[in-house]
Short mmCIF file of C-alpha atoms in Angstrom, two decimals:
data_model
loop_
_atom_site.label_atom_id
_atom_site.label_comp_id
_atom_site.label_asym_id
_atom_site.label_seq_id
_atom_site.Cartn_x
_atom_site.Cartn_y
_atom_site.Cartn_z
CA UNK A 136 0.00 0.00 0.00
CA UNK A 137 1.08 3.54 -0.62
CA UNK A 138 1.06 6.19 2.05
CA UNK A 139 2.40 9.66 2.77
CA UNK A 140 2.97 10.82 6.33
CA UNK A 141 3.46 14.41 7.36
CA UNK A 142 3.83 14.04 11.09
CA UNK A 143 4.02 17.76 11.81
CA UNK A 144 0.48 19.07 11.97
CA UNK A 145 1.48 22.65 12.66
CA UNK A 146 4.77 24.51 12.94
CA UNK A 147 5.18 28.06 14.18
CA UNK A 148 8.42 29.99 13.82
CA UNK A 149 9.54 33.57 13.90
CA UNK A 150 10.41 35.26 10.64
CA UNK A 151 13.96 34.66 9.36
CA UNK A 152 14.25 31.30 11.09
CA UNK A 153 14.93 28.21 9.01
CA UNK A 154 12.24 25.54 9.07
CA UNK A 155 12.07 21.96 7.79
CA UNK A 156 8.86 20.18 6.89
CA UNK A 157 9.06 16.41 7.03
CA UNK A 158 7.55 13.97 4.54
CA UNK A 159 7.84 10.19 4.79
CA UNK A 160 6.39 7.98 2.10
CA UNK A 161 5.67 4.29 1.67
CA UNK A 162 5.56 2.37 -1.58
CA UNK A 163 6.85 -0.90 -2.98
CA UNK A 164 7.05 0.45 -6.49
CA UNK A 165 10.48 1.25 -7.81
CA UNK A 166 9.18 4.00 -10.05
CA UNK A 167 7.34 6.79 -8.32
CA UNK A 168 7.11 10.55 -8.14
CA UNK A 169 7.06 12.88 -5.18
CA UNK A 170 5.57 16.34 -5.08
CA UNK A 171 5.30 19.32 -2.78
CA UNK A 172 2.43 21.78 -2.98
CA UNK A 173 1.73 24.98 -1.07
CA UNK A 174 -1.80 26.06 -0.13
CA UNK A 175 -1.96 29.68 1.07
CA UNK A 176 -5.08 30.99 2.82
CA UNK A 177 -6.55 31.90 -0.57
CA UNK A 178 -7.07 28.17 -1.14
CA UNK A 179 -5.24 27.58 -4.40
CA UNK A 180 -2.75 24.71 -4.31
CA UNK A 181 0.55 25.82 -5.84
CA UNK A 182 2.94 23.28 -7.31
CA UNK A 183 6.46 23.59 -5.90
CA UNK A 184 8.50 20.60 -7.04
CA UNK A 185 8.37 17.13 -8.56
CA UNK A 186 11.04 14.51 -8.02
CA UNK A 187 11.21 11.04 -9.57
CA UNK A 188 12.51 8.00 -7.74
CA UNK A 189 15.63 7.72 -9.85
CA UNK A 190 16.87 11.19 -9.10
CA UNK A 191 18.14 11.58 -5.57
CA UNK A 192 19.86 14.86 -6.15
CA UNK A 193 18.84 17.53 -3.72
CA UNK A 194 17.35 20.66 -5.19
CA UNK A 195 17.57 24.30 -4.24
CA UNK A 196 15.33 27.04 -5.53
CA UNK A 197 15.99 30.35 -3.87
CA UNK A 198 15.13 29.98 -0.19
CA UNK A 199 13.56 26.57 -0.78
CA UNK A 200 15.46 23.30 -0.75
CA UNK A 201 14.46 19.67 -0.86
CA UNK A 202 16.27 16.64 0.54
CA UNK A 203 15.27 13.33 -1.05
CA UNK A 204 16.62 10.23 0.70
CA UNK A 205 15.45 6.84 -0.54
CA UNK A 206 17.24 5.10 2.33
CA UNK A 207 14.83 6.68 4.80
CA UNK A 208 11.91 7.12 2.37
CA UNK A 209 11.87 10.81 3.07
CA UNK A 210 11.45 13.92 0.98
CA UNK A 211 11.89 16.84 3.34
CA UNK A 212 11.41 20.50 2.51
CA UNK A 213 13.43 23.31 4.06
CA UNK A 214 12.69 27.01 3.93
CA UNK A 215 15.68 29.18 4.73
CA UNK A 216 15.20 32.63 6.25
CA UNK A 217 11.45 32.21 6.42
CA UNK A 218 9.12 35.09 5.59
CA UNK A 219 5.55 35.85 6.59
CA UNK A 220 4.44 35.11 3.02
CA UNK A 221 5.58 31.53 3.50
CA UNK A 222 2.68 30.98 5.89
CA UNK A 223 0.52 28.29 4.32
CA UNK A 224 -0.36 24.63 4.47
CA UNK A 225 2.21 22.50 2.72
CA UNK A 226 1.33 19.12 1.23
CA UNK A 227 3.59 16.30 0.21
CA UNK A 228 2.18 13.84 -2.36
CA UNK A 229 3.16 10.58 -4.04
CA UNK A 230 2.18 9.02 -7.35
CA UNK A 231 3.08 5.53 -8.55
CA UNK A 232 2.73 3.24 -11.51
CA UNK A 233 0.08 4.14 -14.03
CA UNK A 234 -2.23 5.49 -11.39
CA UNK A 235 -3.86 8.87 -11.94
CA UNK A 236 -4.32 9.36 -8.24
CA UNK A 237 -1.95 11.36 -6.09
CA UNK A 238 -1.60 10.06 -2.54
CA UNK A 239 -1.63 13.11 -0.34
CA UNK A 240 -0.19 13.71 3.07
CA UNK A 241 -2.37 15.40 5.66
CA UNK A 242 -0.47 18.65 5.28
CA UNK A 243 1.63 20.77 7.62
CA UNK A 244 0.36 24.19 8.58
CA UNK A 245 3.27 26.61 8.70
CA UNK A 246 2.88 29.86 10.60
CA UNK A 247 5.57 32.48 10.24
CA UNK A 248 5.30 35.20 12.86
CA UNK A 249 6.69 38.67 12.13
CA UNK B 165 -6.91 34.91 -17.73
CA UNK B 166 -4.03 32.65 -16.92
CA UNK B 167 -3.66 29.29 -15.23
CA UNK B 168 -6.77 27.58 -13.95
CA UNK B 169 -9.88 29.56 -13.10
CA UNK B 170 -12.98 28.46 -11.22
CA UNK B 171 -16.39 30.02 -10.84
CA UNK B 172 -18.12 30.73 -8.61
CA UNK B 173 -15.64 31.17 -5.78
CA UNK B 174 -18.36 30.77 -3.16
CA UNK B 175 -21.70 29.00 -3.40
CA UNK B 176 -24.46 28.45 -0.89
CA UNK B 177 -27.20 26.09 -1.94
CA UNK B 178 -30.09 24.25 -0.43
CA UNK B 179 -30.40 20.51 -0.58
CA UNK B 180 -33.01 20.65 -3.33
CA UNK B 181 -31.15 23.07 -5.59
CA UNK B 182 -29.29 22.33 -8.79
CA UNK B 183 -26.09 24.24 -9.49
CA UNK B 184 -22.93 23.85 -11.52
CA UNK B 185 -19.29 24.59 -10.85
CA UNK B 186 -17.16 25.70 -13.75
CA UNK B 187 -13.46 25.26 -14.34
CA UNK B 188 -11.37 26.55 -17.22
CA UNK B 189 -7.70 25.98 -17.85
CA UNK B 190 -5.59 28.27 -20.03
CA UNK B 191 -2.48 26.09 -20.04
CA UNK B 192 -3.10 23.90 -23.06
CA UNK B 193 -3.27 20.82 -20.87
CA UNK B 194 -4.96 17.54 -21.82
CA UNK B 195 -6.11 16.31 -18.41
CA UNK B 196 -8.45 17.84 -15.87
CA UNK B 197 -9.44 16.82 -12.35
CA UNK B 198 -12.04 17.50 -9.69
CA UNK B 199 -11.03 17.23 -6.02
CA UNK B 200 -12.94 17.64 -2.80
CA UNK B 201 -11.17 19.12 0.21
CA UNK B 202 -12.93 18.82 3.54
CA UNK B 203 -11.62 20.01 6.87
CA UNK B 204 -9.30 17.55 8.58
CA UNK B 205 -9.43 15.07 5.67
CA UNK B 206 -6.94 14.40 2.88
CA UNK B 207 -7.67 15.70 -0.56
CA UNK B 208 -10.12 13.38 -2.29
CA UNK B 209 -9.87 12.83 -6.03
CA UNK B 210 -13.34 12.75 -7.54
CA UNK B 211 -12.97 12.61 -11.32
CA UNK B 212 -10.25 12.60 -13.94
CA UNK B 213 -10.66 13.47 -17.60
CA UNK B 214 -8.01 12.84 -20.21
CA UNK B 215 -8.60 14.26 -23.70
CA UNK B 216 -12.23 14.86 -22.72
CA UNK B 217 -12.77 11.23 -21.75
CA UNK B 218 -13.49 10.29 -18.16
CA UNK B 219 -10.76 7.93 -16.99
CA UNK B 220 -11.33 7.88 -13.26
CA UNK B 221 -14.42 8.00 -11.10
CA UNK B 222 -13.61 7.44 -7.47
CA UNK B 223 -16.92 6.06 -6.22
CA UNK B 224 -18.46 9.49 -6.16
CA UNK B 225 -22.21 9.69 -5.40
CA UNK B 226 -24.39 10.26 -8.43
CA UNK B 227 -25.53 13.62 -7.08
CA UNK B 228 -22.19 14.85 -8.49
CA UNK B 229 -22.13 14.76 -12.28
CA UNK B 230 -19.05 15.89 -14.22
CA UNK B 231 -18.96 17.16 -17.76
CA UNK B 232 -15.97 17.88 -19.97
CA UNK B 233 -17.08 19.43 -23.27
CA UNK B 234 -13.52 20.14 -24.41
CA UNK B 235 -10.01 19.95 -23.04
CA UNK B 236 -10.19 23.47 -21.60
CA UNK B 237 -13.45 23.27 -19.71
CA UNK B 238 -14.72 21.11 -16.90
CA UNK B 239 -18.02 21.30 -15.07
CA UNK B 240 -19.35 19.70 -11.94
CA UNK B 241 -23.14 19.56 -11.86
CA UNK B 242 -24.64 19.35 -8.40
CA UNK B 243 -28.12 18.25 -7.39
CA UNK B 244 -29.84 17.18 -4.17
CA UNK B 245 -26.68 17.59 -2.17
CA UNK B 246 -26.28 16.78 1.50
CA UNK B 247 -24.80 19.00 4.23
CA UNK B 248 -21.73 16.72 4.37
CA UNK B 249 -20.99 17.76 0.79
CA UNK B 250 -20.00 21.19 2.08
CA UNK B 251 -16.32 21.56 1.22
CA UNK B 252 -13.78 23.28 -1.00
CA UNK B 253 -13.99 21.90 -4.53
CA UNK B 254 -10.75 22.21 -6.44
CA UNK B 255 -10.19 21.83 -10.13
CA UNK B 256 -6.78 20.97 -11.52
CA UNK B 257 -5.18 20.33 -14.88
CA UNK B 258 -2.01 18.65 -16.10
CA UNK B 259 -0.23 18.24 -19.37
CA UNK B 260 -1.09 14.56 -19.42
CA UNK B 261 -2.91 12.12 -17.18
CA UNK B 262 -0.37 9.99 -15.41
CA UNK B 263 1.84 9.78 -12.37
CA UNK B 264 4.68 11.94 -13.66
CA UNK B 265 2.69 15.07 -14.40
CA UNK B 266 2.37 17.84 -11.90
CA UNK B 267 -1.08 19.29 -11.50
CA UNK B 268 -1.99 22.95 -11.53
CA UNK B 269 -4.90 23.98 -9.38
CA UNK B 270 -7.56 26.62 -9.49
CA UNK B 271 -8.54 28.70 -6.46
CA UNK B 272 -11.48 26.44 -5.63
CA UNK B 273 -15.18 26.89 -5.00
CA UNK B 274 -16.21 27.02 -1.37
CA UNK B 275 -19.53 25.18 -1.28
CA UNK B 276 -21.95 25.33 1.63
CA UNK B 277 -25.02 23.12 1.59
CA UNK B 278 -27.79 24.25 3.91
#
């Protein structure tokens, strides 16, 4: 069975702090894709990154970075020097095989205080 | 208009009403999706259309009826809804229908059934 676990329900930090959002996934498939999405209060889910199971290189995009480790089945997301605009719910998701369905984590609500 | 748009943004309807949600994507994508997002529950995939053909129907009650007249437009027709159907309904599109494609979401329709 496939599953995505985001154990952190809510995280609150002060602006400019670094913060890491955890994502642990389960699948027996060797080919799969991992995603991160951001959902600000406006409601629209915003795509952040996709990573396939054969590419374990970490990625950095501005203040955002992602650490993919197959050995621990984790795909963690770090925001460096957080800003108030980063406040949102962040979802990690998994897709496998020929399935159309994304398996979603429960989301982590991130609150950045000024 | 850019990206994925949804109308209306908010909808209040009685249990005997009939209404429709509209989604339009301006990305030239070939696949479109309807999701339901309820409080404290994971995102639920409702329907998937690929090249205007329905390819996934996740055991959704018949009071929800999708329609995809072309690859840019997707409707969700609602009738005789129940209060538990109150939720945020999100539309998404992707270049193709499959596990490797990231999905782009609209802002959602906040539906309240009274």
